[in-house]
Each structure stands twice: as C-alpha cells, then as structure tokens.
Rosetta silent file (secondary structure, phi, psi, omega in degrees, C-alpha in Angstrom):
SEQUENCE: XXXXXXXXXXXXXXXXXXXXXXXXXXXXXXXXXXXXXXXXXXXXXXXXXXXXXXXXXXXXXXXXXXXXXXXXXXXXXXXXXXXXXXXXXXXXXXXXXXXXXXXXXXXXXXXXXXXXXXXXXXXXXXXXXXXXXXXXXXXXXXXXXXXXXXXXXXXXXXXXXXXXXXXXXXXXXXXXXXXXXXXXXXXXXXXXXXXXXXXXXXXXXXXXXXXXXXXXXXXXXXXXXXXXXXXXXXXXXXXXXXXXXXXXXXXXXXXXXXXXXXXXXXXXXXXXXXXXXXXXXXXXXXXXXXXXXXX
SCORE:     score description
SCORE:     0.000 S_00000001
   1 L     0.000  142.390 -177.071   11.407  -22.419   17.674 S_00000001
   2 L   -94.963  109.534 -178.375   11.824  -18.813   18.329 S_00000001
   3 L   -95.864   10.192 -174.642   11.594  -16.906   15.123 S_00000001
   4 H   -66.654  -31.553  175.698   11.482  -13.498   16.796 S_00000001
   5 H   -62.619  -32.210  179.547   15.074  -12.583   16.066 S_00000001
   6 H   -76.688  -33.327  178.764   14.464  -12.985   12.299 S_00000001
   7 H   -69.162  -38.677  176.297   11.255  -10.953   12.578 S_00000001
   8 H   -68.217  -38.522  177.840   13.059   -8.149   14.476 S_00000001
   9 H   -61.877  -45.966  178.584   15.758   -8.171   12.024 S_00000001
  10 H   -68.233  -35.628  166.981   13.466   -7.848    9.050 S_00000001
  11 H   -51.281  -52.068  178.137   11.615   -5.030   10.827 S_00000001
  12 H   -67.177  -39.595  177.704   14.725   -3.062   11.105 S_00000001
  13 H   -57.210  -36.734 -168.258   15.971   -3.965    7.568 S_00000001
  14 H   -79.921  -48.233  176.293   12.594   -2.676    6.221 S_00000001
  15 H   -86.499  -19.266 -177.389   12.475    0.537    8.301 S_00000001
  16 L    47.886   43.074  174.539   16.195    1.268    8.904 S_00000001
  17 L  -155.022  114.415 -165.428   14.974    2.892   12.141 S_00000001
  18 H   -61.918  -38.391 -172.729   15.503    1.374   15.622 S_00000001
  19 H   -65.666  -52.482 -177.649   12.494    3.337   17.097 S_00000001
  20 H   -65.290  -48.226  179.031    9.853    2.322   14.423 S_00000001
  21 H   -51.763  -42.018  178.603   11.174   -1.151   14.322 S_00000001
  22 H   -65.648  -36.451  178.497   10.947   -1.701   18.005 S_00000001
  23 H   -72.424  -33.668  168.651    7.449   -0.424   18.057 S_00000001
  24 H   -62.160  -34.558  178.051    6.449   -2.851   15.261 S_00000001
  25 L   -96.776    7.142  175.905    7.890   -5.721   17.158 S_00000001
  26 L    52.022   46.629  171.034    6.509   -4.451   20.475 S_00000001
  27 L  -120.344  165.995  172.411   10.034   -4.458   22.033 S_00000001
  28 L   -78.342  153.780  170.031   12.289   -1.814   23.517 S_00000001
  29 H   -59.097  -26.643  179.395   14.994   -0.354   21.332 S_00000001
  30 H   -75.849  -29.163  179.642   17.614   -1.770   23.653 S_00000001
  31 H   -71.864  -40.797  178.632   16.053   -5.238   23.322 S_00000001
  32 H   -66.899  -44.643  175.766   16.027   -4.876   19.517 S_00000001
  33 H   -52.629  -50.059 -179.952   19.640   -3.512   19.624 S_00000001
  34 H   -57.736  -47.002  178.791   20.734   -6.707   21.744 S_00000001
  35 H   -57.170  -49.508  174.697   18.959   -8.917   19.284 S_00000001
  36 H   -55.742  -46.396  179.877   20.822   -7.473   16.313 S_00000001
  37 H   -58.877  -47.790  176.672   24.068   -7.810   18.172 S_00000001
  38 H   -56.135  -43.782  176.986   23.527  -11.414   18.878 S_00000001
  39 H   -60.247  -44.348  174.209   22.694  -12.169   15.463 S_00000001
  40 H   -58.772  -39.783 -177.119   25.927  -10.395   14.168 S_00000001
  41 H   -70.903  -32.859  178.651   27.980  -12.374   16.724 S_00000001
  42 H   -68.182  -37.891 -177.077   26.395  -15.689   15.695 S_00000001
  43 H   -87.219  -12.397 -179.618   27.016  -14.947   12.033 S_00000001
  44 L    59.795   47.588 -178.562   30.478  -13.329   12.628 S_00000001
  45 L  -160.354  139.223  170.568   29.464  -10.618   10.236 S_00000001
  46 L   -72.546  130.417 -178.657   28.039   -6.934   10.461 S_00000001
  47 L  -102.772  -22.599  177.537   24.379   -6.773    9.259 S_00000001
  48 E  -137.999  144.842  167.774   24.052   -2.998    9.719 S_00000001
  49 E   -96.312  120.301 -173.778   26.127    0.073    9.616 S_00000001
  50 E  -137.728  149.105  176.838   24.742    2.546   12.263 S_00000001
  51 L  -147.569 -159.106 -172.396   25.596    5.736   13.970 S_00000001
  52 L   -73.581  -16.435 -172.250   23.466    8.360   16.002 S_00000001
  53 L  -120.943  -32.672 -171.980   21.579    9.318   12.767 S_00000001
  54 L  -126.639  144.150  169.782   21.643    6.662   10.211 S_00000001
  55 E  -125.830  134.021  172.208   21.022    2.861    9.873 S_00000001
  56 E  -141.851  149.431  177.684   21.930    1.078    6.719 S_00000001
  57 E   -70.872  135.971  171.942   22.231   -2.605    5.601 S_00000001
  58 L   -85.560  174.680  174.318   25.747   -3.959    4.919 S_00000001
  59 H   -53.499  -52.935  178.267   26.336   -6.323    1.994 S_00000001
  60 H   -58.162  -35.452  176.244   26.074   -9.173    4.382 S_00000001
  61 H   -68.157  -26.686  174.588   22.854   -7.764    5.759 S_00000001
  62 H   -69.184  -48.049  174.387   21.298   -7.770    2.332 S_00000001
  63 H   -50.589  -47.086 -169.519   22.233  -11.467    2.078 S_00000001
  64 H   -73.435  -35.309  178.944   20.914  -12.233    5.448 S_00000001
  65 H   -63.172  -40.896  174.992   17.554  -10.306    4.689 S_00000001
  66 H   -65.083  -38.416 -176.973   16.897  -12.655    1.763 S_00000001
  67 H   -67.256  -44.612 -178.322   17.614  -15.701    3.920 S_00000001
  68 H   -57.875  -43.502  178.121   15.338  -14.402    6.772 S_00000001
  69 H   -63.445  -41.878 -174.735   12.398  -13.828    4.494 S_00000001
  70 H   -70.703  -35.789  179.508   12.772  -17.210    2.930 S_00000001
  71 H   -65.482  -48.025  179.114   13.259  -19.009    6.342 S_00000001
  72 H   -69.840  -31.075  172.935   10.236  -17.416    7.729 S_00000001
  73 H   -63.664  -41.760 -175.324    8.118  -18.063    4.767 S_00000001
  74 H   -69.982  -35.296 -176.201    9.192  -21.817    4.751 S_00000001
  75 H   -73.981  -34.486 -178.257    8.541  -21.903    8.580 S_00000001
  76 H   -65.301  -45.348 -175.850    5.037  -20.415    8.082 S_00000001
  77 H   -63.656  -30.865  173.630    4.248  -22.870    5.334 S_00000001
  78 H   -74.160  -39.293  176.041    5.312  -25.753    7.540 S_00000001
  79 H   -62.076  -40.342  176.757    3.285  -24.518   10.368 S_00000001
  80 H   -67.035  -46.709  179.932    0.264  -24.214    8.233 S_00000001
  81 H   -57.460  -43.660  178.747    0.744  -27.652    6.585 S_00000001
  82 H   -68.256  -39.957 -174.755    0.955  -29.338   10.065 S_00000001
  83 H   -67.741  -30.787 -177.577   -1.966  -27.181   11.334 S_00000001
  84 H   -73.744  -19.762  173.571   -4.144  -28.142    8.390 S_00000001
  85 H   -73.052  -26.797  171.926   -3.688  -31.787    9.243 S_00000001
  86 L   -78.578   -4.514  173.357   -5.320  -30.911   12.566 S_00000001
  87 L    93.218   10.521  179.544   -8.151  -29.332   10.651 S_00000001
  88 L  -150.324  132.258  175.551   -7.372  -25.617   11.507 S_00000001
  89 L   -82.460  146.325  175.693   -5.205  -22.908   10.025 S_00000001
  90 L  -152.266  139.304  177.157   -3.267  -20.611   12.185 S_00000001
  91 E   153.516 -161.064 -176.755   -0.686  -17.812   11.635 S_00000001
  92 E  -115.092  148.729  172.948   -0.226  -14.366   10.361 S_00000001
  93 E  -138.947  121.786  173.339   -1.052  -12.723    7.061 S_00000001
  94 E   -92.469  136.119  173.845    0.113   -9.014    6.521 S_00000001
  95 E  -124.005  136.047  177.639   -1.923   -6.771    4.298 S_00000001
  96 E  -113.506  134.861  178.997   -1.219   -3.448    2.874 S_00000001
  97 E  -156.897  171.444  173.145   -3.849   -0.908    1.754 S_00000001
  98 L   -77.720  162.770 -179.618   -4.820    2.716    1.705 S_00000001
  99 H   -56.316  -42.826  178.283   -6.581    4.343    4.457 S_00000001
 100 H   -57.886  -54.863  178.739   -9.708    4.498    2.326 S_00000001
 101 H   -61.225  -25.624 -176.205   -9.683    0.850    1.650 S_00000001
 102 H   -78.028  -18.777  179.940   -9.154   -0.086    5.244 S_00000001
 103 H  -113.491   -5.860 -179.588  -12.433    1.601    6.379 S_00000001
 104 H   -83.019  -55.399 -178.534  -14.394    1.367    3.095 S_00000001
 105 L  -142.003    3.215  178.628  -14.645   -2.325    2.216 S_00000001
 106 H   -62.875  -36.615  171.602  -11.884   -4.207    4.055 S_00000001
 107 H   -58.526  -44.470 -177.978  -14.373   -5.363    6.800 S_00000001
 108 H   -66.928  -36.998 -175.894  -16.617   -6.839    4.424 S_00000001
 109 H   -65.940  -37.476 -164.572  -13.760   -8.600    2.427 S_00000001
 110 H  -103.944  -10.687 -175.260  -12.303  -10.125    5.556 S_00000001
 111 H   -58.415  -46.155  179.818  -15.214  -10.869    7.857 S_00000001
 112 H   -59.468  -31.700 -177.149  -15.751  -14.331    6.216 S_00000001
 113 H   -71.989  -39.323  175.962  -12.048  -15.182    6.721 S_00000001
 114 H   -58.447  -40.379 -175.914  -12.402  -14.275   10.396 S_00000001
 115 H   -78.497  -38.490 -175.299  -15.418  -16.544   10.792 S_00000001
 116 H   -83.577  -29.618 -172.819  -14.017  -19.517    8.793 S_00000001
 117 L  -129.882   73.370 -171.433  -10.341  -19.206   10.179 S_00000001
 118 L   -66.554  -15.790 -171.714  -10.555  -17.632   13.576 S_00000001
 119 L   -95.575   -1.412  170.444   -6.848  -18.428   14.358 S_00000001
 120 E   -75.170  124.043  174.907   -5.537  -16.403   11.405 S_00000001
 121 E   -97.616  118.121 -173.775   -4.124  -13.231   12.461 S_00000001
 122 E   -92.364  113.376  178.882   -4.410  -10.252   10.082 S_00000001
 123 E   -99.414  113.570 -174.801   -1.750   -7.606   10.280 S_00000001
 124 E  -100.832  123.993  168.640   -2.913   -4.375    8.544 S_00000001
 125 E  -117.055  136.570 -176.178   -0.514   -1.695    7.308 S_00000001
 126 E  -120.591  161.273 -176.152   -1.829    1.337    5.606 S_00000001
 127 L   168.601 -166.389 -173.956   -0.142    3.934    3.294 S_00000001
 128 L   -65.102  114.668  178.436    0.180    5.206   -0.277 S_00000001
 129 H   -46.602  -26.617 -176.008   -1.433    2.748   -2.857 S_00000001
 130 H   -62.074  -24.982  175.186    1.383    3.685   -5.256 S_00000001
 131 H   -82.310  -17.324 -170.593    3.583    1.547   -3.013 S_00000001
 132 H   -50.437  -46.693  179.458    1.548   -1.474   -2.603 S_00000001
 133 H   -65.703  -48.746  177.169    2.670   -3.596   -5.367 S_00000001
 134 H   -53.970  -36.721 -173.571    6.329   -2.899   -4.705 S_00000001
 135 H   -73.216  -35.219  178.241    5.910   -3.963   -1.098 S_00000001
 136 H   -73.096  -45.328  177.141    4.387   -7.306   -2.130 S_00000001
 137 H   -64.982  -28.640  173.079    7.151   -7.958   -4.771 S_00000001
 138 L   -74.496  -13.703 -178.415    9.785   -7.048   -2.139 S_00000001
 139 L    90.051   -0.261 -176.161    8.417   -9.653    0.322 S_00000001
 140 L   -77.386  -24.007  172.937    7.473   -6.871    2.788 S_00000001
 141 L  -132.619  153.142  178.467    3.800   -7.786    2.688 S_00000001
 142 L   -77.573  -41.533 -173.931    1.880  -10.915    2.011 S_00000001
 143 E  -142.825  167.014  172.192   -0.988   -9.297    0.135 S_00000001
 144 E  -152.151  147.308  173.359   -2.108   -5.820   -0.794 S_00000001
 145 E   -96.069  117.574 -166.014   -5.308   -4.097   -1.846 S_00000001
 146 E  -148.510  157.130  176.503   -4.344   -2.086   -4.815 S_00000001
 147 E   -78.675  146.779  176.622   -5.521   -0.688   -8.123 S_00000001
 148 L   -66.740  133.047  178.218   -4.626   -2.847  -11.208 S_00000001
 149 L   -82.894  169.125  177.882   -1.832   -1.256  -13.144 S_00000001
 150 L   -62.035  -30.405  179.996   -1.799   -0.877  -16.877 S_00000001
 151 L  -137.697  120.918 -173.418    0.691   -3.697  -17.095 S_00000001
 152 L   -81.339  130.649 -172.573    0.665   -6.279  -14.289 S_00000001
 153 L   -62.503  146.049 -174.942    4.154   -7.084  -13.028 S_00000001
 154 L   -67.683  136.026  174.805    5.341  -10.650  -13.727 S_00000001
 155 L   103.534   -3.305 -179.417    4.922  -13.006  -10.686 S_00000001
 156 E  -109.386  134.624  173.125    1.717  -11.267   -9.275 S_00000001
 157 E   -92.644  149.498  172.664   -1.791  -12.774   -9.103 S_00000001
 158 E  -140.437  133.586 -178.462   -4.698  -10.119   -9.005 S_00000001
 159 E  -120.764  117.868  174.024   -8.367  -10.585   -7.984 S_00000001
 160 E   -62.962  146.148  177.603  -10.651   -7.729   -8.849 S_00000001
 161 E  -128.564  -41.996 -176.153  -12.866   -6.542   -5.902 S_00000001
 162 E  -161.695  157.595  177.883  -14.520   -3.228   -6.917 S_00000001
 163 E  -123.036  131.324 -179.147  -14.328   -0.469   -9.642 S_00000001
 164 E  -133.453  137.411  175.645  -14.354    3.113   -8.956 S_00000001
 165 E   -71.995  149.231  168.830  -14.072    6.158  -11.414 S_00000001
 166 E   -86.824  129.216 -179.856  -11.329    8.698  -11.256 S_00000001
 167 E  -128.854  156.379  167.013  -12.636   12.162  -10.993 S_00000001
 168 E   -80.650  129.404  176.881  -11.543   15.774  -10.859 S_00000001
 169 E  -122.780  151.860  179.999  -12.607   17.545   -7.653 S_00000001
 170 E  -132.716  155.557 -179.862  -12.683   21.220   -6.777 S_00000001
 171 E   -60.292  162.085  171.652  -13.300   23.075   -3.596 S_00000001
 172 L   -68.353  -48.877  173.957  -16.915   23.948   -2.832 S_00000001
 173 L   -59.062  136.576  178.835  -15.988   27.691   -2.733 S_00000001
 174 L   -70.692  152.904  179.235  -15.769   29.455   -6.036 S_00000001
 175 L  -147.286  152.385 -179.266  -12.432   30.318   -7.363 S_00000001
 176 L   -70.603  -23.392 -175.822  -11.383   32.146  -10.583 S_00000001
 177 L   -89.767   -3.811  178.209   -9.131   29.280  -11.661 S_00000001
 178 L   -79.375  123.625  176.163  -11.802   26.576  -11.595 S_00000001
 179 L   -52.273  131.693 -170.367  -12.822   26.016  -15.305 S_00000001
 180 L   -75.431  -31.670 -177.031  -16.139   27.348  -16.142 S_00000001
 181 L  -127.436   68.619 -175.794  -16.948   24.674  -18.760 S_00000001
 182 H   -63.784  -23.988  176.621  -15.085   21.561  -17.686 S_00000001
 183 H   -67.087  -15.527  174.411  -17.245   19.376  -20.062 S_00000001
 184 H  -133.289   76.418 -175.701  -15.482   21.185  -22.940 S_00000001
 185 L   -64.029  147.981  178.569  -11.907   21.574  -21.840 S_00000001
 186 L  -143.740  161.956 -178.193   -9.395   23.989  -23.664 S_00000001
 187 H   -59.916  -46.227  178.574   -5.791   24.792  -23.127 S_00000001
 188 H   -48.675  -47.495 -175.959   -6.743   28.349  -21.985 S_00000001
 189 H   -59.114  -48.955 -173.289   -8.983   27.006  -19.256 S_00000001
 190 H  -103.012    7.374 -175.831   -6.455   24.673  -17.797 S_00000001
 191 L   -72.977  -35.382  179.571   -3.128   26.172  -18.300 S_00000001
 192 L  -115.886   23.930  177.449   -2.808   27.882  -14.864 S_00000001
 193 L   -68.972  116.252 -179.569   -5.177   25.719  -12.995 S_00000001
 194 E   -68.501  122.235 -171.964   -3.345   24.810   -9.667 S_00000001
 195 E  -110.721  135.375  169.135   -3.286   20.862   -9.652 S_00000001
 196 E  -113.475  111.983 -168.636   -2.768   18.659   -6.564 S_00000001
 197 E  -126.735  171.854 -176.774   -1.883   15.177   -7.927 S_00000001
 198 E   -76.768  153.365  174.530   -0.492   12.042   -6.448 S_00000001
 199 L   -62.074  -45.481 -172.358    3.376   11.654   -6.440 S_00000001
 200 L  -148.815  176.699  176.849    3.214    8.438   -8.252 S_00000001
 201 L   108.653  179.628  179.888    0.752    5.684   -9.144 S_00000001
 202 H   -58.950  -47.508 -178.244   -2.051    4.918  -11.438 S_00000001
 203 H   -61.952  -39.080  178.583   -4.092    8.169  -10.805 S_00000001
 204 H   -63.157  -45.148  177.565   -0.975   10.194  -11.590 S_00000001
 205 H   -58.924  -40.374  177.533   -0.410    8.431  -14.739 S_00000001
 206 H   -64.150  -38.205  177.719   -3.965    8.875  -15.907 S_00000001
 207 H   -67.130  -42.122  179.637   -3.873   12.452  -15.079 S_00000001
 208 H   -68.010  -41.626  179.826   -0.631   13.178  -16.910 S_00000001
 209 H   -60.813  -37.672 -177.505   -2.159   11.339  -19.949 S_00000001
 210 H   -67.839  -47.809 -179.843   -5.325   13.408  -19.805 S_00000001
 211 H   -69.934  -30.550  170.958   -3.256   16.725  -19.836 S_00000001
 212 H   -54.919  -48.607 -175.375   -0.973   15.442  -22.656 S_00000001
 213 H   -67.114  -26.190  177.082   -4.054   14.782  -24.776 S_00000001
 214 H   -80.077  -25.220  171.793   -5.232   18.328  -24.066 S_00000001
 215 L   100.154   19.823 -178.562   -1.903   19.645  -25.089 S_00000001
 216 L  -144.525  140.607  179.716   -0.828   21.478  -21.933 S_00000001
 217 L   -81.884  145.831 -176.483    1.311   20.315  -19.049 S_00000001
 218 L   -65.707  141.160  178.641   -0.439   20.414  -15.595 S_00000001
 219 E   -90.041   99.152 -170.757    0.391   23.403  -13.410 S_00000001
 220 E   -80.685  120.506 -176.740    1.446   21.476  -10.364 S_00000001
 221 E   -88.740  -42.124  173.333    0.619   23.144   -6.997 S_00000001
 222 E  -155.309  149.538  170.725    1.473   20.018   -4.923 S_00000001
 223 E  -118.607  128.195 -175.689    2.377   16.424   -5.138 S_00000001
 224 E  -127.624  168.541  170.449    1.329   14.242   -2.226 S_00000001
 225 L  -107.010  126.467 -167.109    1.276   10.672   -1.218 S_00000001
 226 L    90.160  129.185 -175.342   -2.156    9.344   -0.762 S_00000001
 227 H   -64.947  -36.151 -176.570   -5.547   10.307   -2.078 S_00000001
 228 H   -51.060  -47.552 -176.419   -6.888   11.212    1.367 S_00000001
 229 H   -66.865  -34.818  173.238   -4.404   14.183    1.551 S_00000001
 230 H   -58.737  -44.586  179.811   -5.547   15.414   -1.941 S_00000001
 231 H   -61.885  -48.205 -177.931   -9.147   15.714   -0.726 S_00000001
 232 H   -61.598  -41.729 -171.781   -8.006   17.739    2.296 S_00000001
 233 H   -76.712  -38.484  178.385   -5.837   20.206    0.315 S_00000001
 234 H   -61.879  -48.879 -175.962   -8.664   20.625   -2.433 S_00000001
 235 H   -56.151  -31.619  179.590  -11.193   21.198    0.421 S_00000001
 236 L   -89.050    6.705  170.212   -9.062   23.953    1.785 S_00000001
 237 L    92.129   12.013 -173.447   -9.005   25.692   -1.533 S_00000001
 238 L   -81.248  -23.474 -168.871   -5.473   25.042   -2.716 S_00000001
 239 L   167.347 -168.381 -178.729   -6.325   23.602   -6.157 S_00000001
 240 E  -112.001  145.937  178.866   -8.077   20.892   -8.174 S_00000001
 241 E  -128.961  169.049  172.113   -7.223   17.230   -7.573 S_00000001
 242 E  -120.240  120.302 -177.777   -7.693   13.723   -9.178 S_00000001
 243 E  -143.282  159.363  168.554   -8.849   10.904   -6.842 S_00000001
 244 E   -64.942  150.513 -179.863  -10.952    7.755   -7.090 S_00000001
 245 H   -64.879  -33.713 -178.551  -14.629    8.355   -6.453 S_00000001
 246 H   -63.541  -35.483  173.878  -14.505    5.867   -3.648 S_00000001
 247 H   -57.556  -47.630  177.999  -12.126    8.136   -1.629 S_00000001
 248 H   -62.209  -49.145  178.851  -14.679   10.937   -1.688 S_00000001
 249 H   -58.606  -20.921  177.470  -17.551    8.713   -0.787 S_00000001
 250 L  -112.530   12.012 -173.935  -15.739    7.638    2.390 S_00000001
 251 L   -94.879  136.112 -177.787  -14.099   10.880    3.194 S_00000001
 252 L   -69.311   -8.995 -177.744  -15.150   12.976    6.293 S_00000001
 253 L  -110.209   19.611  179.720  -14.507   16.083    3.962 S_00000001
 254 H   -62.064  -22.308 -178.368  -16.774   15.040    1.251 S_00000001
 255 H   -88.546    3.040  175.806  -19.018   18.061    1.794 S_00000001
 256 H  -104.112    1.190  176.898  -16.154   20.420    1.169 S_00000001
 257 E  -122.902  164.726  167.570  -15.345   19.282   -2.322 S_00000001
 258 E  -139.327  154.294 -178.835  -17.335   18.725   -5.550 S_00000001
 259 E   -87.593  133.818  174.214  -16.840   16.628   -8.602 S_00000001
 260 E   -88.054  129.113  178.030  -16.172   18.415  -11.853 S_00000001
 261 L   -81.172   64.245 -178.313  -17.939   17.045  -14.820 S_00000001
 262 L   -74.444  140.707  173.297  -14.775   16.923  -16.896 S_00000001
 263 L  -123.371  147.023   -6.057  -14.681   15.561  -20.338 S_00000001
 264 L   -65.226  151.333  177.847  -13.175   13.243  -21.564 S_00000001
 265 L   -71.210  150.908  171.536  -13.631   11.221  -18.446 S_00000001
 266 L   -70.034  162.675  174.327  -10.730    9.475  -16.813 S_00000001
 267 L   -72.333  170.435  178.839  -10.658    5.734  -16.725 S_00000001
 268 E   -79.648  154.462 -177.031  -11.955    3.599  -13.910 S_00000001
 269 E   -94.924  112.981  171.081   -9.939    2.514  -11.039 S_00000001
 270 E   -90.886  103.084 -173.148   -9.859   -1.384  -10.805 S_00000001
 271 E  -102.962  138.996 -173.848   -9.219   -2.165   -7.236 S_00000001
 272 E  -161.191 -177.064 -175.108   -8.328   -5.673   -6.112 S_00000001
 273 E   -99.359  131.620  176.665   -6.241   -8.058   -4.029 S_00000001
 274 E  -121.767  149.493  176.521   -2.601   -8.879   -5.303 S_00000001
 275 E  -157.414  151.437  174.673   -0.282  -11.575   -4.091 S_00000001
 276 E   -64.307  138.591 -175.026    2.819  -13.292   -5.362 S_00000001
 277 H   -61.252  -39.844 -172.949    1.883  -16.427   -7.305 S_00000001
 278 H   -64.506  -29.709 -177.649    4.379  -18.493   -5.411 S_00000001
 279 H   -70.025  -14.627  175.303    2.569  -17.384   -2.112 S_00000001
 280 H   -72.899   -7.400  172.962   -0.592  -19.177   -3.220 S_00000001
 281 H   -72.014  -23.183  178.234    1.185  -22.372   -2.388 S_00000001
 282 L   -76.371  131.407 -177.061    0.790  -21.487    1.257 S_00000001
 283 H   -66.913  -19.795 -178.914   -2.356  -22.923    2.706 S_00000001
 284 H   -71.340  -53.487  177.691   -2.702  -19.842    4.857 S_00000001
 285 H   -64.484  -38.607  177.229   -2.620  -17.399    1.898 S_00000001
 286 H   -63.270  -39.888  178.371   -4.781  -19.794   -0.290 S_00000001
 287 H   -60.987  -49.982  178.868   -7.410  -19.836    2.379 S_00000001
 288 H   -63.561  -45.860 -177.093   -7.810  -16.023    2.329 S_00000001
 289 H   -60.084  -37.472  176.205   -7.415  -15.824   -1.359 S_00000001
 290 H   -81.249  -14.083 -177.465  -10.161  -18.401   -2.030 S_00000001
 291 H   -88.270  -26.314  171.989  -12.500  -17.075    0.560 S_00000001
 292 L   -76.892  124.278 -170.197  -12.643  -13.570   -0.869 S_00000001
 293 L   -83.179  132.892  178.383  -15.064  -13.473   -3.765 S_00000001
 294 L   -79.332  141.512 -172.625  -14.029  -11.748   -7.006 S_00000001
 295 L  -113.642    0.000    0.000  -16.460   -9.101   -8.078 S_00000001
C-alpha cells in the first residue's frame, strides 16, 4: 500500500507551508500540490484554504488529519506485528529533541537500538524543548527527549535519562550590572539586571519562581526559543541567562560565559524520554523504549 499521500498531507497540515512540507517529504512543491488535489477530489471536500501567502486547514481538513494519523499509526502497528513474526522489526520512529540533546547524549542512547534493530529508521527533529511534549501529545512525533515538567500530562509515559542543574550564566567580560555577590542576592542587585530567558518551558518557570521569591520581577532584555541561543547572547554581553548546565558543557561558546554561584540554587533539570502510553503498544516503539536504560 502507498501511504505517501497521507504522509504528505500530514506534513503540510503540520507545517502549513508547501515549501517546508515538500522538503520534509523529499518531493517537489508541484508534486505535493498534486497529491493534495487528488486527495481532495477523492474525498470530494476541501482540505486546505490556500492563497499566495497563507495555508490553513479547513474543518474537513482537521477531521482528515485525525484520520490520517490514526490510519498511519494502525498501518505501522500492523507492519511491525507482521515483521516481528519474521523475527525482525522495521519502520520509522520520529524523535524530537533540542540541539544540545542531539549531540550530547542521543548517540549513546540510540546506538544499542541501531545494533539490535538495524531496520528501524530514526527520524530526528530538533527545536525548542518547550514544544516537545506538545508535539508528542499532538501526534506530531513518536517520542521526545524533554525535561520532566512539574506536573506530567495525562497519557504520557516518562523515562528519566539524566539530570542537569539549572544555572545562571554571565559573560566572561566584566559588566557593571553583574551582581557582585550572587551568593547573597538582594532586590537592589537584581532589579536592573538584563535577563535573557526562554520564552516558555521549565527553565522559564523556575527562573520566574526564583525572582518572585526574591521579590522583584526580572528585567527582561530578550526572550528566546532554545537554550543554545541564550548562551550565544550572554557570550556577546547582552545580559544574564538561565540554562541547564548540560547546555554549557556541550556548547562551542562555553569559554565565553561563566556560571554565577547564585543562591538559592535553581532546581535540577530531569531530562528523559517521553511517549504516549498508547504508543507503547506498538512493537516498534516498545523495542526502543525497552532498549533505552533508565538512569
């Protein structure tokens, strides 16, 4: 069976951009457009509203998006079930993680999977860790490497892989706004410190809680997506940031920033693998889940 039309539809439904979707599917924009047109003709319903600038799902498109995800999931489960009878698993698993996770410990985590199940194809997508659980819950990714939230969303399984402290970082160059005694913080010291923080996610929640406990709102210089960008901006001398220590340890700009011994310390980042509980019924997902050792 040719499941490519469903995959191409889902790529466009997720990106709402013909250029990016065609790149993800390794087809030309004209081929993708023809596929969507054929689906709409077969269904006798419009799936997208599109003009020269915008693409949006119609009501029928949202319904078909749910069907396409379920159909592909069932198809993969059937393939894996039949393949397991032959003694070998085959198929695709999409994994979402931050850039840091992709080159810090992803290789070690997945090397055993590649050796035990060489026919499993791993599709890696990188981005802001604040989006990871949402992408898994929405069915856009099979798994994600993500920090454990304060409250785990219903329906998600989580396996801890590593822990990393959250730290305040400052540029190596001296600046008058860097607190002189970060181990004994005061409102006066931190009131006008330019802060570079994540737009959302656990590190932002912990940073906001720290400032509330101090009794002063953070003076936001910039809000960015991804911790790697925070290290870059701090290294350039734009302000103080909050990032997991693992990001600094794996950053090419580590020599341009320094960790401030701030008290009280921020909580640790518990980084792990998350997946929908119902996905663990898939032999393919279960094979990866069981191969990765919890730490």
